[in-house]
GROMACS .gro file of C-alpha atoms in nm:
model
  386
    1MET     CA    1   4.173 -20.828  -1.737
    2THR     CA    2   4.084 -20.504  -1.504
    3SER     CA    3   4.117 -20.172  -1.562
    4GLY     CA    4   4.369 -20.114  -1.322
    5GLN     CA    5   4.624 -20.395  -1.483
    6ASN     CA    6   4.878 -20.296  -1.736
    7LYS     CA    7   4.737 -20.534  -2.086
    8PHE     CA    8   5.119 -20.635  -2.150
    9THR     CA    9   5.231 -20.764  -1.787
   10GLY     CA   10   4.867 -20.781  -1.600
   11LYS     CA   11   5.020 -20.598  -1.308
   12LYS     CA   12   4.792 -20.372  -1.152
   13LYS     CA   13   4.935 -20.003  -1.232
   14SER     CA   14   5.136 -19.814  -0.971
   15LYS     CA   15   5.217 -19.440  -0.961
   16LEU     CA   16   5.547 -19.290  -1.028
   17THR     CA   17   5.759 -19.179  -0.784
   18SER     CA   18   6.038 -18.942  -0.748
   19SER     CA   19   6.325 -19.134  -0.832
   20GLU     CA   20   6.124 -19.322  -1.132
   21ILE     CA   21   6.024 -18.950  -1.257
   22HIS     CA   22   6.424 -18.853  -1.220
   23LEU     CA   23   6.517 -19.140  -1.465
   24LEU     CA   24   6.247 -19.056  -1.702
   25VAL     CA   25   6.368 -18.752  -1.721
   26LEU     CA   26   6.735 -18.851  -1.825
   27ALA     CA   27   6.572 -19.101  -2.044
   28PHE     CA   28   6.444 -18.832  -2.229
   29TYR     CA   29   6.768 -18.633  -2.243
   30LYS     CA   30   6.946 -18.947  -2.392
   31CYS     CA   31   6.682 -19.026  -2.651
   32ARG     CA   32   6.568 -18.655  -2.770
   33MET     CA   33   6.830 -18.659  -3.057
   34ARG     CA   34   6.600 -18.971  -3.165
   35TRP     CA   35   6.276 -18.870  -3.111
   36CYS     CA   36   6.095 -18.528  -3.230
   37SER     CA   37   6.259 -18.259  -3.038
   38SER     CA   38   5.937 -18.062  -3.007
   39SER     CA   39   5.729 -18.307  -2.839
   40ALA     CA   40   6.053 -18.450  -2.616
   41PHE     CA   41   6.086 -18.045  -2.490
   42HIS     CA   42   5.714 -18.050  -2.458
   43LEU     CA   43   5.683 -18.377  -2.219
   44LEU     CA   44   5.996 -18.257  -2.019
   45ARG     CA   45   5.881 -17.931  -1.974
   46CYS     CA   46   5.540 -18.112  -1.853
   47VAL     CA   47   5.733 -18.336  -1.598
   48ARG     CA   48   5.940 -18.062  -1.405
   49LEU     CA   49   5.629 -17.853  -1.387
   50ARG     CA   50   5.469 -18.106  -1.182
   51LEU     CA   51   5.768 -18.203  -1.007
   52CYS     CA   52   5.739 -17.769  -0.921
   53SER     CA   53   5.389 -17.767  -0.871
   54ARG     CA   54   5.446 -18.053  -0.562
   55ARG     CA   55   5.737 -17.903  -0.409
   56GLY     CA   56   5.555 -17.566  -0.393
   57ARG     CA   57   5.260 -17.735  -0.240
   58ASN     CA   58   5.496 -17.877   0.030
   59ARG     CA   59   5.649 -17.555   0.134
   60LEU     CA   60   5.389 -17.284   0.219
   61PRO     CA   61   4.996 -17.394   0.398
   62LEU     CA   62   4.751 -17.292   0.155
   63TRP     CA   63   4.593 -17.032   0.347
   64ILE     CA   64   4.908 -16.839   0.313
   65ARG     CA   65   4.959 -16.891  -0.064
   66GLU     CA   66   4.578 -16.746  -0.029
   67ILE     CA   67   4.675 -16.418   0.150
   68TRP     CA   68   4.976 -16.364  -0.048
   69ALA     CA   69   4.775 -16.376  -0.364
   70TYR     CA   70   4.550 -16.155  -0.258
   71MET     CA   71   4.763 -15.930  -0.172
   72ARG     CA   72   4.911 -15.907  -0.498
   73LEU     CA   73   4.612 -15.853  -0.638
   74LEU     CA   74   4.531 -15.543  -0.413
   75ALA     CA   75   4.864 -15.450  -0.553
   76LYS     CA   76   4.800 -15.504  -0.907
   77SER     CA   77   4.456 -15.339  -0.881
   78LEU     CA   78   4.678 -14.986  -0.824
   79TYR     CA   79   4.788 -14.959  -1.119
   80VAL     CA   80   4.689 -15.283  -1.363
   81ASN     CA   81   4.384 -15.087  -1.492
   82SER     CA   82   4.382 -14.852  -1.748
   83LEU     CA   83   4.149 -14.614  -1.596
   84THR     CA   84   4.347 -14.607  -1.275
   85ASP     CA   85   4.477 -14.180  -1.189
   86SER     CA   86   4.594 -14.018  -0.882
   87ASP     CA   87   4.203 -13.972  -0.745
   88VAL     CA   88   4.142 -14.328  -0.734
   89VAL     CA   89   4.498 -14.389  -0.543
   90PHE     CA   90   4.418 -14.126  -0.309
   91ASP     CA   91   4.085 -14.246  -0.209
   92SER     CA   92   4.175 -14.584  -0.165
   93VAL     CA   93   4.475 -14.498   0.080
   94PHE     CA   94   4.226 -14.283   0.242
   95GLU     CA   95   3.921 -14.491   0.213
   96PRO     CA   96   3.923 -14.551   0.590
   97VAL     CA   97   3.992 -14.234   0.710
   98PHE     CA   98   3.648 -14.118   0.500
   99LEU     CA   99   3.492 -14.426   0.638
  100THR     CA  100   3.575 -14.280   1.019
  101VAL     CA  101   3.461 -13.947   0.901
  102ASP     CA  102   3.126 -14.062   0.740
  103TYR     CA  103   3.071 -14.301   1.098
  104ILE     CA  104   3.161 -13.992   1.288
  105THR     CA  105   2.899 -13.723   1.094
  106ARG     CA  106   2.579 -14.021   1.081
  107TRP     CA  107   2.620 -14.045   1.503
  108PHE     CA  108   2.646 -13.647   1.543
  109GLY     CA  109   2.381 -13.568   1.331
  110LEU     CA  110   2.163 -13.550   1.593
  111VAL     CA  111   2.357 -13.336   1.765
  112PHE     CA  112   2.448 -13.068   1.474
  113VAL     CA  113   2.031 -13.043   1.445
  114CYS     CA  114   1.997 -12.971   1.813
  115LEU     CA  115   2.318 -12.740   1.785
  116VAL     CA  116   2.103 -12.535   1.511
  117VAL     CA  117   1.746 -12.520   1.739
  118ILE     CA  118   1.927 -12.405   2.062
  119LEU     CA  119   2.107 -12.139   1.896
  120THR     CA  120   1.808 -12.041   1.682
  121SER     CA  121   1.589 -12.051   1.962
  122SER     CA  122   1.835 -11.836   2.214
  123ILE     CA  123   1.824 -11.574   1.933
  124VAL     CA  124   1.435 -11.582   1.921
  125VAL     CA  125   1.411 -11.550   2.316
  126ILE     CA  126   1.704 -11.288   2.332
  127ALA     CA  127   1.507 -11.089   2.080
  128TYR     CA  128   1.132 -11.097   2.210
  129VAL     CA  129   1.262 -11.045   2.563
  130VAL     CA  130   1.543 -10.767   2.552
  131LEU     CA  131   1.526 -10.599   2.203
  132LEU     CA  132   1.122 -10.595   2.142
  133PRO     CA  133   1.063 -10.397   2.460
  134LEU     CA  134   1.322 -10.173   2.374
  135ILE     CA  135   1.204 -10.130   2.022
  136LEU     CA  136   0.836 -10.049   2.200
  137ASN     CA  137   0.972  -9.757   2.398
  138THR     CA  138   1.237  -9.628   2.141
  139TYR     CA  139   1.106  -9.651   1.797
  140SER     CA  140   0.796  -9.445   1.581
  141PRO     CA  141   0.524  -9.648   1.491
  142PRO     CA  142   0.631  -9.706   1.148
  143TRP     CA  143   0.944  -9.855   1.288
  144ILE     CA  144   0.777 -10.086   1.540
  145ALA     CA  145   0.552 -10.202   1.271
  146TRP     CA  146   0.843 -10.270   1.012
  147HIS     CA  147   1.021 -10.454   1.269
  148VAL     CA  148   0.750 -10.677   1.357
  149CYS     CA  149   0.621 -10.760   1.033
  150TYR     CA  150   0.946 -10.815   0.882
  151GLY     CA  151   1.093 -11.030   1.192
  152HIS     CA  152   0.840 -11.211   1.216
  153TRP     CA  153   0.777 -11.302   0.836
  154ASN     CA  154   1.186 -11.461   0.853
  155LEU     CA  155   1.075 -11.634   1.159
  156ILE     CA  156   0.842 -11.784   0.997
  157MET     CA  157   1.029 -11.878   0.644
  158ILE     CA  158   1.356 -11.998   0.876
  159ALA     CA  159   1.204 -12.273   1.092
  160PHE     CA  160   0.932 -12.402   0.791
  161HIS     CA  161   1.224 -12.427   0.521
  162TYR     CA  162   1.415 -12.585   0.808
  163TYR     CA  163   1.194 -12.826   0.904
  164LYS     CA  164   1.121 -12.941   0.555
  165ALA     CA  165   1.481 -12.989   0.442
  166ALA     CA  166   1.561 -13.188   0.737
  167ASN     CA  167   1.229 -13.385   0.746
  168THR     CA  168   1.184 -13.426   0.317
  169SER     CA  169   1.339 -13.734   0.195
  170PRO     CA  170   1.591 -13.636  -0.085
  171GLY     CA  171   1.486 -13.908  -0.314
  172TYR     CA  172   1.587 -14.195  -0.399
  173PRO     CA  173   1.612 -14.448  -0.724
  174PRO     CA  174   1.382 -14.725  -0.780
  175THR     CA  175   1.566 -15.043  -0.614
  176GLU     CA  176   1.331 -15.249  -0.844
  177LYS     CA  177   1.355 -15.295  -1.188
  178HIS     CA  178   1.211 -15.006  -1.425
  179ASP     CA  179   1.203 -14.829  -1.729
  180GLY     CA  180   1.376 -14.531  -1.699
  181PRO     CA  181   1.708 -14.446  -1.827
  182VAL     CA  182   1.982 -14.507  -1.628
  183VAL     CA  183   2.374 -14.405  -1.671
  184SER     CA  184   2.589 -14.651  -1.468
  185VAL     CA  185   2.550 -14.860  -1.152
  186CYS     CA  186   2.657 -14.837  -0.780
  187LYS     CA  187   2.920 -15.017  -0.701
  188LYS     CA  188   2.807 -15.000  -0.353
  189CYS     CA  189   2.418 -15.019  -0.428
  190ILE     CA  190   2.455 -15.280  -0.730
  191ILE     CA  191   2.145 -15.083  -0.865
  192PRO     CA  192   2.107 -14.869  -1.146
  193LYS     CA  193   2.195 -14.486  -1.102
  194PRO     CA  194   1.990 -14.226  -1.338
  195ALA     CA  195   2.142 -13.951  -1.455
  196ARG     CA  196   2.293 -13.705  -1.177
  197THR     CA  197   2.261 -13.956  -0.915
  198HIS     CA  198   2.535 -14.039  -0.665
  199HIS     CA  199   2.591 -14.239  -0.361
  200CYS     CA  200   2.613 -14.075  -0.005
  201GLY     CA  201   2.846 -14.285   0.171
  202ILE     CA  202   2.692 -14.141   0.521
  203CYS     CA  203   2.332 -14.214   0.459
  204ASN     CA  204   2.486 -14.515   0.248
  205ARG     CA  205   2.209 -14.455  -0.041
  206CYS     CA  206   2.215 -14.354  -0.381
  207ILE     CA  207   2.032 -13.994  -0.399
  208LEU     CA  208   1.857 -13.852  -0.665
  209LYS     CA  209   2.055 -13.513  -0.775
  210MET     CA  210   2.255 -13.486  -0.494
  211ASP     CA  211   2.443 -13.226  -0.380
  212HIS     CA  212   2.603 -13.281  -0.064
  213HIS     CA  213   2.515 -13.459   0.298
  214CYS     CA  214   2.444 -13.180   0.573
  215PRO     CA  215   2.541 -13.241   0.889
  216TRP     CA  216   2.314 -12.928   1.017
  217LEU     CA  217   2.045 -13.142   0.897
  218ASN     CA  218   2.108 -13.465   0.933
  219ASN     CA  219   1.979 -13.540   0.572
  220CYS     CA  220   2.109 -13.561   0.208
  221VAL     CA  221   2.039 -13.273   0.036
  222GLY     CA  222   1.887 -13.435  -0.297
  223HIS     CA  223   1.591 -13.347  -0.561
  224PHE     CA  224   1.292 -13.298  -0.342
  225ASN     CA  225   1.444 -13.114  -0.083
  226HIS     CA  226   1.699 -12.874  -0.251
  227ARG     CA  227   1.485 -12.608  -0.242
  228TYR     CA  228   1.420 -12.598   0.105
  229PHE     CA  229   1.816 -12.627   0.156
  230PHE     CA  230   1.868 -12.349  -0.012
  231SER     CA  231   1.575 -12.116   0.111
  232PHE     CA  232   1.701 -12.188   0.470
  233CYS     CA  233   2.034 -12.089   0.432
  234LEU     CA  234   1.890 -11.769   0.217
  235PHE     CA  235   1.622 -11.661   0.520
  236MET     CA  236   1.860 -11.779   0.748
  237THR     CA  237   2.123 -11.529   0.600
  238LEU     CA  238   1.907 -11.208   0.599
  239GLY     CA  239   1.772 -11.294   0.930
  240CYS     CA  240   2.148 -11.293   1.063
  241VAL     CA  241   2.229 -11.012   0.856
  242TYR     CA  242   1.894 -10.827   0.991
  243CYS     CA  243   1.997 -10.882   1.342
  244SER     CA  244   2.321 -10.751   1.293
  245ILE     CA  245   2.247 -10.408   1.135
  246SER     CA  246   1.999 -10.330   1.314
  247GLY     CA  247   2.129 -10.434   1.683
  248ARG     CA  248   2.467 -10.285   1.624
  249ASN     CA  249   2.396  -9.945   1.813
  250LEU     CA  250   2.291 -10.175   2.069
  251PHE     CA  251   2.579 -10.402   2.099
  252LEU     CA  252   2.836 -10.061   2.068
  253ASP     CA  253   2.629  -9.918   2.394
  254ALA     CA  254   2.662 -10.242   2.565
  255TYR     CA  255   2.988 -10.312   2.498
  256ASN     CA  256   3.068  -9.949   2.639
  257ALA     CA  257   2.913 -10.036   2.931
  258LEU     CA  258   3.089 -10.357   3.010
  259GLU     CA  259   3.426 -10.180   2.895
  260THR     CA  260   3.366  -9.918   3.124
  261HIS     CA  261   3.257 -10.123   3.415
  262TYR     CA  262   3.622 -10.289   3.375
  263GLN     CA  263   3.825 -10.000   3.341
  264THR     CA  264   3.639  -9.750   3.600
  265PRO     CA  265   3.458  -9.823   3.977
  266ALA     CA  266   3.152 -10.027   3.927
  267PRO     CA  267   2.835  -9.794   3.790
  268PRO     CA  268   2.498  -9.839   3.927
  269TYR     CA  269   2.442 -10.121   3.681
  270THR     CA  270   2.186 -10.436   3.859
  271PHE     CA  271   2.187 -10.771   3.769
  272LYS     CA  272   1.957 -10.740   3.496
  273ASP     CA  273   2.147 -10.476   3.337
  274LYS     CA  274   2.419 -10.685   3.318
  275MET     CA  275   2.252 -11.026   3.182
  276ILE     CA  276   2.047 -10.770   2.948
  277HIS     CA  277   2.424 -10.596   2.771
  278LYS     CA  278   2.577 -10.974   2.774
  279SER     CA  279   2.272 -11.116   2.600
  280ILE     CA  280   2.311 -10.842   2.315
  281ILE     CA  281   2.712 -10.868   2.252
  282TYR     CA  282   2.610 -11.267   2.252
  283MET     CA  283   2.363 -11.198   2.018
  284TRP     CA  284   2.549 -10.936   1.775
  285VAL     CA  285   2.864 -11.160   1.776
  286LEU     CA  286   2.633 -11.483   1.697
  287THR     CA  287   2.452 -11.349   1.429
  288SER     CA  288   2.713 -11.163   1.247
  289THR     CA  289   2.973 -11.458   1.258
  290VAL     CA  290   2.694 -11.652   1.089
  291GLY     CA  291   2.546 -11.426   0.849
  292VAL     CA  292   2.881 -11.439   0.712
  293ALA     CA  293   2.974 -11.782   0.710
  294LEU     CA  294   2.597 -11.878   0.588
  295GLY     CA  295   2.590 -11.609   0.338
  296ALA     CA  296   2.931 -11.715   0.139
  297LEU     CA  297   2.775 -12.077   0.136
  298THR     CA  298   2.412 -11.953  -0.008
  299ILE     CA  299   2.620 -11.702  -0.244
  300TRP     CA  300   2.814 -11.998  -0.335
  301HIS     CA  301   2.477 -12.238  -0.420
  302ALA     CA  302   2.318 -11.962  -0.580
  303VAL     CA  303   2.565 -11.905  -0.841
  304LEU     CA  304   2.536 -12.347  -0.918
  305ILE     CA  305   2.141 -12.296  -0.934
  306SER     CA  306   2.245 -12.040  -1.170
  307ARG     CA  307   2.466 -12.296  -1.428
  308GLY     CA  308   2.244 -12.549  -1.376
  309GLU     CA  309   2.460 -12.818  -1.121
  310THR     CA  310   2.489 -12.923  -0.801
  311SER     CA  311   2.830 -12.936  -0.594
  312ILE     CA  312   2.918 -13.278  -0.683
  313GLU     CA  313   2.848 -13.176  -1.032
  314ARG     CA  314   3.041 -12.892  -1.004
  315HIS     CA  315   3.374 -13.073  -0.992
  316ILE     CA  316   3.247 -13.372  -1.239
  317ASN     CA  317   3.216 -13.086  -1.474
  318SER     CA  318   3.525 -12.931  -1.426
  319LYS     CA  319   3.721 -13.232  -1.498
  320GLU     CA  320   3.489 -13.295  -1.835
  321THR     CA  321   3.581 -12.953  -1.889
  322LYS     CA  322   3.981 -12.982  -1.863
  323ARG     CA  323   3.964 -13.340  -2.050
  324MET     CA  324   3.786 -13.204  -2.348
  325ALA     CA  325   3.991 -12.888  -2.367
  326LYS     CA  326   4.301 -13.102  -2.448
  327TRP     CA  327   4.118 -13.260  -2.745
  328GLY     CA  328   4.069 -12.876  -2.856
  329LYS     CA  329   3.657 -12.909  -2.761
  330VAL     CA  330   3.442 -12.673  -2.545
  331TYR     CA  331   3.247 -12.874  -2.284
  332ARG     CA  332   2.908 -12.798  -2.209
  333ASN     CA  333   2.651 -12.903  -1.947
  334PRO     CA  334   2.374 -13.082  -2.044
  335PHE     CA  335   2.113 -12.972  -1.773
  336ASN     CA  336   2.187 -12.602  -1.795
  337TYR     CA  337   1.873 -12.452  -1.981
  338GLY     CA  338   1.983 -12.069  -1.920
  339ARG     CA  339   1.982 -11.908  -1.578
  340LEU     CA  340   1.626 -11.808  -1.584
  341ASN     CA  341   1.526 -12.079  -1.675
  342ASN     CA  342   1.765 -12.262  -1.442
  343TRP     CA  343   1.600 -12.059  -1.148
  344LYS     CA  344   1.213 -12.119  -1.266
  345ILE     CA  345   1.254 -12.478  -1.217
  346PHE     CA  346   1.478 -12.473  -0.919
  347LEU     CA  347   1.176 -12.289  -0.763
  348GLY     CA  348   0.921 -12.453  -0.912
  349VAL     CA  349   0.754 -12.105  -1.070
  350GLU     CA  350   0.476 -12.165  -1.364
  351LYS     CA  351   0.323 -11.815  -1.346
  352ARG     CA  352   0.366 -11.441  -1.217
  353SER     CA  353   0.182 -11.514  -0.889
  354HIS     CA  354   0.443 -11.828  -0.807
  355TRP     CA  355   0.681 -11.579  -0.711
  356VAL     CA  356   0.503 -11.445  -0.456
  357THR     CA  357   0.285 -11.775  -0.338
  358ARG     CA  358   0.610 -11.997  -0.382
  359VAL     CA  359   0.919 -11.785  -0.350
  360LEU     CA  360   0.819 -11.522  -0.065
  361LEU     CA  361   0.581 -11.726   0.101
  362PRO     CA  362   0.618 -12.075   0.253
  363SER     CA  363   0.500 -12.345   0.006
  364ALA     CA  364   0.513 -12.764   0.026
  365HIS     CA  365   0.472 -12.756  -0.340
  366PRO     CA  366   0.687 -13.072  -0.541
  367PRO     CA  367   0.979 -12.996  -0.721
  368HIS     CA  368   0.956 -12.993  -1.153
  369GLY     CA  369   0.974 -13.359  -1.266
  370ASP     CA  370   1.085 -13.648  -1.079
  371GLY     CA  371   1.451 -13.671  -1.067
  372LEU     CA  372   1.473 -13.960  -1.270
  373THR     CA  373   1.438 -13.837  -1.625
  374TRP     CA  374   1.602 -13.476  -1.748
  375ALA     CA  375   1.610 -13.299  -2.098
  376VAL     CA  376   1.950 -13.315  -2.148
  377PHE     CA  377   1.985 -12.998  -2.405
  378PRO     CA  378   1.984 -12.641  -2.328
  379VAL     CA  379   1.655 -12.484  -2.490
  380LYS     CA  380   1.653 -12.124  -2.608
  381LYS     CA  381   1.249 -12.111  -2.555
  382ASP     CA  382   1.158 -12.111  -2.166
  383LEU     CA  383   1.054 -12.484  -2.030
  384ILE     CA  384   0.859 -12.344  -1.753
  385PRO     CA  385   0.667 -12.050  -1.926
  386VAL     CA  386   0.606 -11.717  -1.710
   0.00000   0.00000   0.00000
């Protein structure tokens, strides 16, 4: 007898048809009182499930059911997770908007850099062509020496720190296995993330001690170029304030000359005089506007540096402070070593002379630490004794 034959009749086994299955169901209904009720109903339930599954497969194609299952999974992912909150839902809904902004910022980064270079160069040209001759013919020798020395020092500091901030790598975590401490795994890069490391959607990489992505630099601000970025903002603000204050009287004279030109008959101004007046007005308006906007940004970053945190960590620490307050506890930033220590670590000041050689003069010294490991508890003594 072969394996496909019945041991009683010797006939080959055949698959049950739908009518036979219905008869079998009726038979189980009739004899359920004779058999064990639990086993009978269990078998009946299995047969019904088999019938339903057959009918379900015949209703919709497989690809439609797969799409429907995927959509249900996406919908459930918004509220099934116990860690889901309004921020997660907001990020999920506006993810296409964020991707569009990242794409535009990535491709327009070079345009922003060219804009910074062009605007800064225009102010420098006006200072050399228009203001410098006026200073040499008007001011006393001590004031001339002051303006020439300070203006060139400020210009060198701006150019040096902007170049270094735009061309220095912010620092990336290692992609291979290493023995350094990690706090999480990046869900986009799928690599371990050290402390204070965050993913940049524009650069599409994880950045060590990431502060933000600056479109005016076309680069991320991270561990290795954070000092260059802040120094550029500081000296650019000082330069704008210097031009705005020193050129105030020239601006008023040029504005009154043009205003008089439009209200009364044309005075004997040549084309060169008109261009000089318009250049002075352009310089004063641009430097005053940039000085106010960039000055506010510089002050904000100075406050963050004093607290030992970055722009991203500011939001994280605020949430942690509120969360701990609900439990009656006080949250303390583990990377805050005190105001003076924070500034010394940030600027790389290791001895007294470094306040001049590394802060007031151009310096390409590396930052303190490697960006992978951090001391996580505040200390009373100086980390870098000065």
